[in-house]
PDB file of C-alpha atoms in Angstrom:
ATOM      1  CA  MET A  28     -12.358  -1.402 -33.114  1.00 42.00           C
ATOM      2  CA  LEU A  29     -10.188  -1.437 -30.097  1.00 48.00           C
ATOM      3  CA  ASN A  30      -7.361  -4.150 -30.132  1.00 46.00           C
ATOM      4  CA  PRO A  31      -7.741  -6.187 -26.776  1.00 50.00           C
ATOM      5  CA  TYR A  32      -4.351  -7.522 -26.923  1.00 51.00           C
ATOM      6  CA  ILE A  33      -2.583  -4.558 -26.490  1.00 53.00           C
ATOM      7  CA  PHE A  34      -4.216  -4.573 -22.584  1.00 51.00           C
ATOM      8  CA  ARG A  35      -3.006  -8.503 -21.929  1.00 58.00           C
ATOM      9  CA  GLN A  36      -0.166  -7.195 -19.799  1.00 77.00           C
ATOM     10  CA  ASP A  37       1.033  -8.589 -16.841  1.00 88.00           C
ATOM     11  CA  TRP A  38      -0.370  -6.232 -14.224  1.00 94.00           C
ATOM     12  CA  THR A  39       1.369  -8.396 -11.286  1.00 95.00           C
ATOM     13  CA  ALA A  40       3.828  -5.689 -10.442  1.00 96.00           C
ATOM     14  CA  VAL A  41       0.987  -2.962 -10.422  1.00 96.00           C
ATOM     15  CA  LEU A  42      -1.211  -4.975  -8.601  1.00 97.00           C
ATOM     16  CA  GLN A  43       1.653  -5.417  -6.056  1.00 98.00           C
ATOM     17  CA  LEU A  44       2.690  -2.006  -5.275  1.00 98.00           C
ATOM     18  CA  LEU A  45      -1.193  -0.844  -4.837  1.00 98.00           C
ATOM     19  CA  ASN A  46      -1.647  -3.404  -2.341  1.00 98.00           C
ATOM     20  CA  GLN A  47       1.004  -2.261  -0.388  1.00 98.00           C
ATOM     21  CA  SER A  48      -0.168   0.768  -0.793  1.00 98.00           C
ATOM     22  CA  LEU A  49      -3.789   0.111   0.450  1.00 98.00           C
ATOM     23  CA  TYR A  50      -1.591  -2.005   3.162  1.00 98.00           C
ATOM     24  CA  ALA A  51       0.044   1.107   4.880  1.00 98.00           C
ATOM     25  CA  GLU A  52      -3.386   2.803   4.241  1.00 98.00           C
ATOM     26  CA  GLU A  53      -5.558   0.758   6.216  1.00 98.00           C
ATOM     27  CA  MET A  54      -3.009   0.966   8.916  1.00 98.00           C
ATOM     28  CA  VAL A  55      -3.567   5.217   8.775  1.00 98.00           C
ATOM     29  CA  CYS A  56      -6.971   4.648   9.217  1.00 98.00           C
ATOM     30  CA  SER A  57      -7.161   2.074  11.895  1.00 98.00           C
ATOM     31  CA  MET A  58      -4.558   4.461  13.995  1.00 98.00           C
ATOM     32  CA  SER A  59      -5.854   7.707  13.004  1.00 98.00           C
ATOM     33  CA  THR A  60      -9.628   6.590  13.814  1.00 98.00           C
ATOM     34  CA  GLN A  61      -8.772   5.223  17.173  1.00 98.00           C
ATOM     35  CA  LEU A  62      -7.191   8.752  18.070  1.00 98.00           C
ATOM     36  CA  PHE A  63     -10.939   9.900  17.909  1.00 98.00           C
ATOM     37  CA  VAL A  64     -11.706   7.395  20.459  1.00 98.00           C
ATOM     38  CA  ILE A  65      -8.822   7.862  22.858  1.00 98.00           C
ATOM     39  CA  PRO A  66     -10.099  10.572  25.644  1.00 98.00           C
ATOM     40  CA  ALA A  67      -6.712  12.300  25.606  1.00 97.00           C
ATOM     41  CA  THR A  68      -6.864  12.716  21.557  1.00 98.00           C
ATOM     42  CA  ALA A  69     -10.213  13.094  21.124  1.00 97.00           C
ATOM     43  CA  ASP A  70     -10.327  16.581  19.964  1.00 96.00           C
ATOM     44  CA  LEU A  71      -6.897  16.346  18.347  1.00 97.00           C
ATOM     45  CA  LYS A  72      -6.489  19.307  15.711  1.00 97.00           C
ATOM     46  CA  GLY A  73      -6.369  18.450  12.262  1.00 98.00           C
ATOM     47  CA  ASN A  74      -7.827  14.904  12.809  1.00 98.00           C
ATOM     48  CA  ALA A  75     -11.308  15.550  11.179  1.00 97.00           C
ATOM     49  CA  GLU A  76      -9.949  17.653   8.626  1.00 98.00           C
ATOM     50  CA  MET A  77      -7.271  15.072   7.914  1.00 98.00           C
ATOM     51  CA  HIS A  78      -9.998  12.364   7.669  1.00 98.00           C
ATOM     52  CA  ASN A  79     -11.718  14.652   4.974  1.00 98.00           C
ATOM     53  CA  HIS A  80      -9.058  13.578   2.459  1.00 98.00           C
ATOM     54  CA  LEU A  81      -8.184  10.213   4.209  1.00 98.00           C
ATOM     55  CA  VAL A  82     -11.584   9.134   3.323  1.00 98.00           C
ATOM     56  CA  PRO A  83     -11.508   9.830  -0.556  1.00 98.00           C
ATOM     57  CA  ALA A  84      -7.889   8.800  -0.820  1.00 98.00           C
ATOM     58  CA  SER A  85      -9.061   4.997   0.578  1.00 98.00           C
ATOM     59  CA  TYR A  86     -11.531   4.706  -1.992  1.00 98.00           C
ATOM     60  CA  HIS A  87      -9.710   5.818  -5.057  1.00 98.00           C
ATOM     61  CA  ARG A  88      -7.085   2.924  -3.467  1.00 98.00           C
ATOM     62  CA  VAL A  89      -9.673   0.362  -3.325  1.00 98.00           C
ATOM     63  CA  THR A  90     -11.355   1.405  -6.719  1.00 98.00           C
ATOM     64  CA  ALA A  91      -7.337   1.209  -8.138  1.00 98.00           C
ATOM     65  CA  VAL A  92      -6.818  -2.324  -6.586  1.00 98.00           C
ATOM     66  CA  GLY A  93     -10.010  -3.649  -7.881  1.00 98.00           C
ATOM     67  CA  SER A  94      -9.255  -2.373 -11.248  1.00 97.00           C
ATOM     68  CA  ALA A  95      -6.040  -4.066 -11.437  1.00 97.00           C
ATOM     69  CA  ILE A  96      -7.417  -7.263 -10.511  1.00 97.00           C
ATOM     70  CA  ARG A  97      -9.583  -7.657 -13.270  1.00 96.00           C
ATOM     71  CA  LEU A  98      -7.091  -6.711 -15.861  1.00 95.00           C
ATOM     72  CA  GLN A  99      -4.794  -9.309 -14.093  1.00 94.00           C
ATOM     73  CA  ASN A 100      -7.859 -11.935 -14.485  1.00 94.00           C
ATOM     74  CA  GLY A 101      -7.597 -10.990 -17.764  1.00 91.00           C
ATOM     75  CA  GLU A 102     -10.390  -8.449 -18.599  1.00 92.00           C
ATOM     76  CA  THR A 103      -9.547  -5.794 -21.146  1.00 86.00           C
ATOM     77  CA  HIS A 104     -11.644  -3.037 -21.548  1.00 90.00           C
ATOM     78  CA  GLU A 105      -9.448  -0.006 -21.695  1.00 91.00           C
ATOM     79  CA  THR A 106     -12.209   1.836 -19.292  1.00 95.00           C
ATOM     80  CA  ILE A 107     -10.784  -0.263 -16.451  1.00 96.00           C
ATOM     81  CA  ILE A 108      -7.204   0.939 -17.338  1.00 94.00           C
ATOM     82  CA  GLN A 109      -8.560   4.538 -17.376  1.00 95.00           C
ATOM     83  CA  ILE A 110     -10.337   4.177 -14.091  1.00 97.00           C
ATOM     84  CA  LEU A 111      -7.237   2.563 -12.802  1.00 97.00           C
ATOM     85  CA  VAL A 112      -5.296   5.573 -14.032  1.00 97.00           C
ATOM     86  CA  SER A 113      -7.221   8.133 -12.559  1.00 97.00           C
ATOM     87  CA  CYS A 114      -7.237   6.641  -9.343  1.00 98.00           C
ATOM     88  CA  VAL A 115      -3.628   6.476  -8.771  1.00 98.00           C
ATOM     89  CA  ASN A 116      -3.630  10.302  -9.495  1.00 97.00           C
ATOM     90  CA  ASN A 117      -6.745  11.368  -7.538  1.00 98.00           C
ATOM     91  CA  GLY A 118      -5.253   9.066  -4.431  1.00 98.00           C
ATOM     92  CA  LEU A 119      -1.927  10.903  -4.469  1.00 98.00           C
ATOM     93  CA  LYS A 120      -3.652  14.207  -4.684  1.00 98.00           C
ATOM     94  CA  GLU A 121      -5.547  13.860  -1.627  1.00 98.00           C
ATOM     95  CA  ASP A 122      -2.287  12.084  -0.085  1.00 98.00           C
ATOM     96  CA  GLN A 123      -1.188  15.613  -0.402  1.00 97.00           C
ATOM     97  CA  GLU A 124      -3.919  17.296   1.665  1.00 97.00           C
ATOM     98  CA  VAL A 125      -3.469  14.210   4.396  1.00 98.00           C
ATOM     99  CA  MET A 126      -0.013  14.863   4.822  1.00 97.00           C
ATOM    100  CA  LYS A 127      -0.726  18.786   5.411  1.00 98.00           C
ATOM    101  CA  TRP A 128      -2.728  18.335   8.192  1.00 98.00           C
ATOM    102  CA  LEU A 129      -0.848  14.941  10.150  1.00 98.00           C
ATOM    103  CA  PRO A 130       1.992  17.306  11.202  1.00 98.00           C
ATOM    104  CA  ILE A 131      -0.482  19.407  12.709  1.00 98.00           C
ATOM    105  CA  MET A 132      -1.825  16.601  14.817  1.00 98.00           C
ATOM    106  CA  ARG A 133       1.388  15.639  15.691  1.00 97.00           C
ATOM    107  CA  ASP A 134       2.140  19.020  17.062  1.00 97.00           C
ATOM    108  CA  ASP A 135      -1.009  19.135  18.925  1.00 97.00           C
ATOM    109  CA  THR A 136      -1.278  15.581  20.699  1.00 97.00           C
ATOM    110  CA  PRO A 137       0.070  14.996  24.226  1.00 97.00           C
ATOM    111  CA  ASP A 138       3.492  13.972  24.313  1.00 98.00           C
ATOM    112  CA  GLU A 139       2.425  10.325  25.134  1.00 98.00           C
ATOM    113  CA  TYR A 140       0.938  10.091  21.780  1.00 98.00           C
ATOM    114  CA  LYS A 141       3.598  11.848  19.530  1.00 98.00           C
ATOM    115  CA  PRO A 142       5.434   8.741  18.619  1.00 98.00           C
ATOM    116  CA  PHE A 143       2.124   7.098  17.688  1.00 98.00           C
ATOM    117  CA  VAL A 144       0.934   9.664  15.954  1.00 98.00           C
ATOM    118  CA  GLU A 145       4.491   9.356  14.020  1.00 98.00           C
ATOM    119  CA  THR A 146       4.225   6.274  13.242  1.00 98.00           C
ATOM    120  CA  ILE A 147       0.582   7.031  11.268  1.00 98.00           C
ATOM    121  CA  ILE A 148       3.136   9.468   9.555  1.00 98.00           C
ATOM    122  CA  ARG A 149       5.325   6.887   8.597  1.00 98.00           C
ATOM    123  CA  TRP A 150       2.868   4.631   7.147  1.00 98.00           C
ATOM    124  CA  GLN A 151       1.321   7.640   5.232  1.00 98.00           C
ATOM    125  CA  GLN A 152       4.486   8.342   3.690  1.00 98.00           C
ATOM    126  CA  GLN A 153       4.952   4.250   2.663  1.00 98.00           C
ATOM    127  CA  ALA A 154       1.101   4.748   1.171  1.00 98.00           C
ATOM    128  CA  GLU A 155       2.396   7.383  -0.424  1.00 98.00           C
ATOM    129  CA  ARG A 156       5.613   5.941  -1.815  1.00 98.00           C
ATOM    130  CA  THR A 157       4.173   3.001  -3.214  1.00 98.00           C
ATOM    131  CA  LEU A 158       1.189   4.431  -4.968  1.00 98.00           C
ATOM    132  CA  THR A 159       3.490   6.815  -6.325  1.00 98.00           C
ATOM    133  CA  SER A 160       5.644   3.657  -7.499  1.00 98.00           C
ATOM    134  CA  ALA A 161       2.560   2.277  -8.856  1.00 97.00           C
ATOM    135  CA  LYS A 162       2.206   5.583 -10.985  1.00 96.00           C
ATOM    136  CA  GLN A 163       5.966   5.619 -12.489  1.00 96.00           C
ATOM    137  CA  LEU A 164       5.413   1.992 -13.650  1.00 95.00           C
ATOM    138  CA  LEU A 165       2.035   2.568 -15.431  1.00 95.00           C
ATOM    139  CA  THR A 166       3.985   5.322 -16.636  1.00 93.00           C
ATOM    140  CA  GLN A 167       6.766   2.718 -17.654  1.00 92.00           C
ATOM    141  CA  MET A 168       3.834   0.504 -19.179  1.00 90.00           C
ATOM    142  CA  GLY A 169       2.389   3.274 -21.727  1.00 90.00           C
ATOM    143  CA  TYR A 170      -0.375   4.217 -19.412  1.00 89.00           C
ATOM    144  CA  GLU A 171      -0.434   7.871 -19.372  1.00 72.00           C
ATOM    145  CA  SER A 172      -0.829   9.650 -16.168  1.00 58.00           C
ATOM    146  CA  GLN A 173      -3.463  12.048 -17.193  1.00 51.00           C
ATOM    147  CA  ASN A 174      -2.501  15.335 -15.728  1.00 49.00           C
ATOM    148  CA  GLN A 175      -5.335  15.927 -13.503  1.00 42.00           C
TER     149      GLN A 175
END
């Protein structure tokens, strides 16, 4: 039988980092989707390909936040922690693919929109930094970061 008390930890710091990462991801999603509807950037090279990874990266962040909320609220089942760790890892994997396409988008965009794409890149970097910090904190808490 599992000892439920080993999972009773303060998840506040993990949840805060995940929420920061999700917020940055929301900005990336909103801004990069806007590029599809601006006539000058509607067919921007790399945007559709980047979204193929941005969508699952967002899903993994949302699921990780939901898992952390459940843990913070007192649920203790180990599968919630497994899902949380897995989603953090999978989100970071998708982030690597997202970042491959952002410079291509920046290089293809008209000059007047380059600063806008640079802002997207900075938000993406923030999303990755905070998700990486959450992964490191989970490892410090004793939850191995399943090298997937």
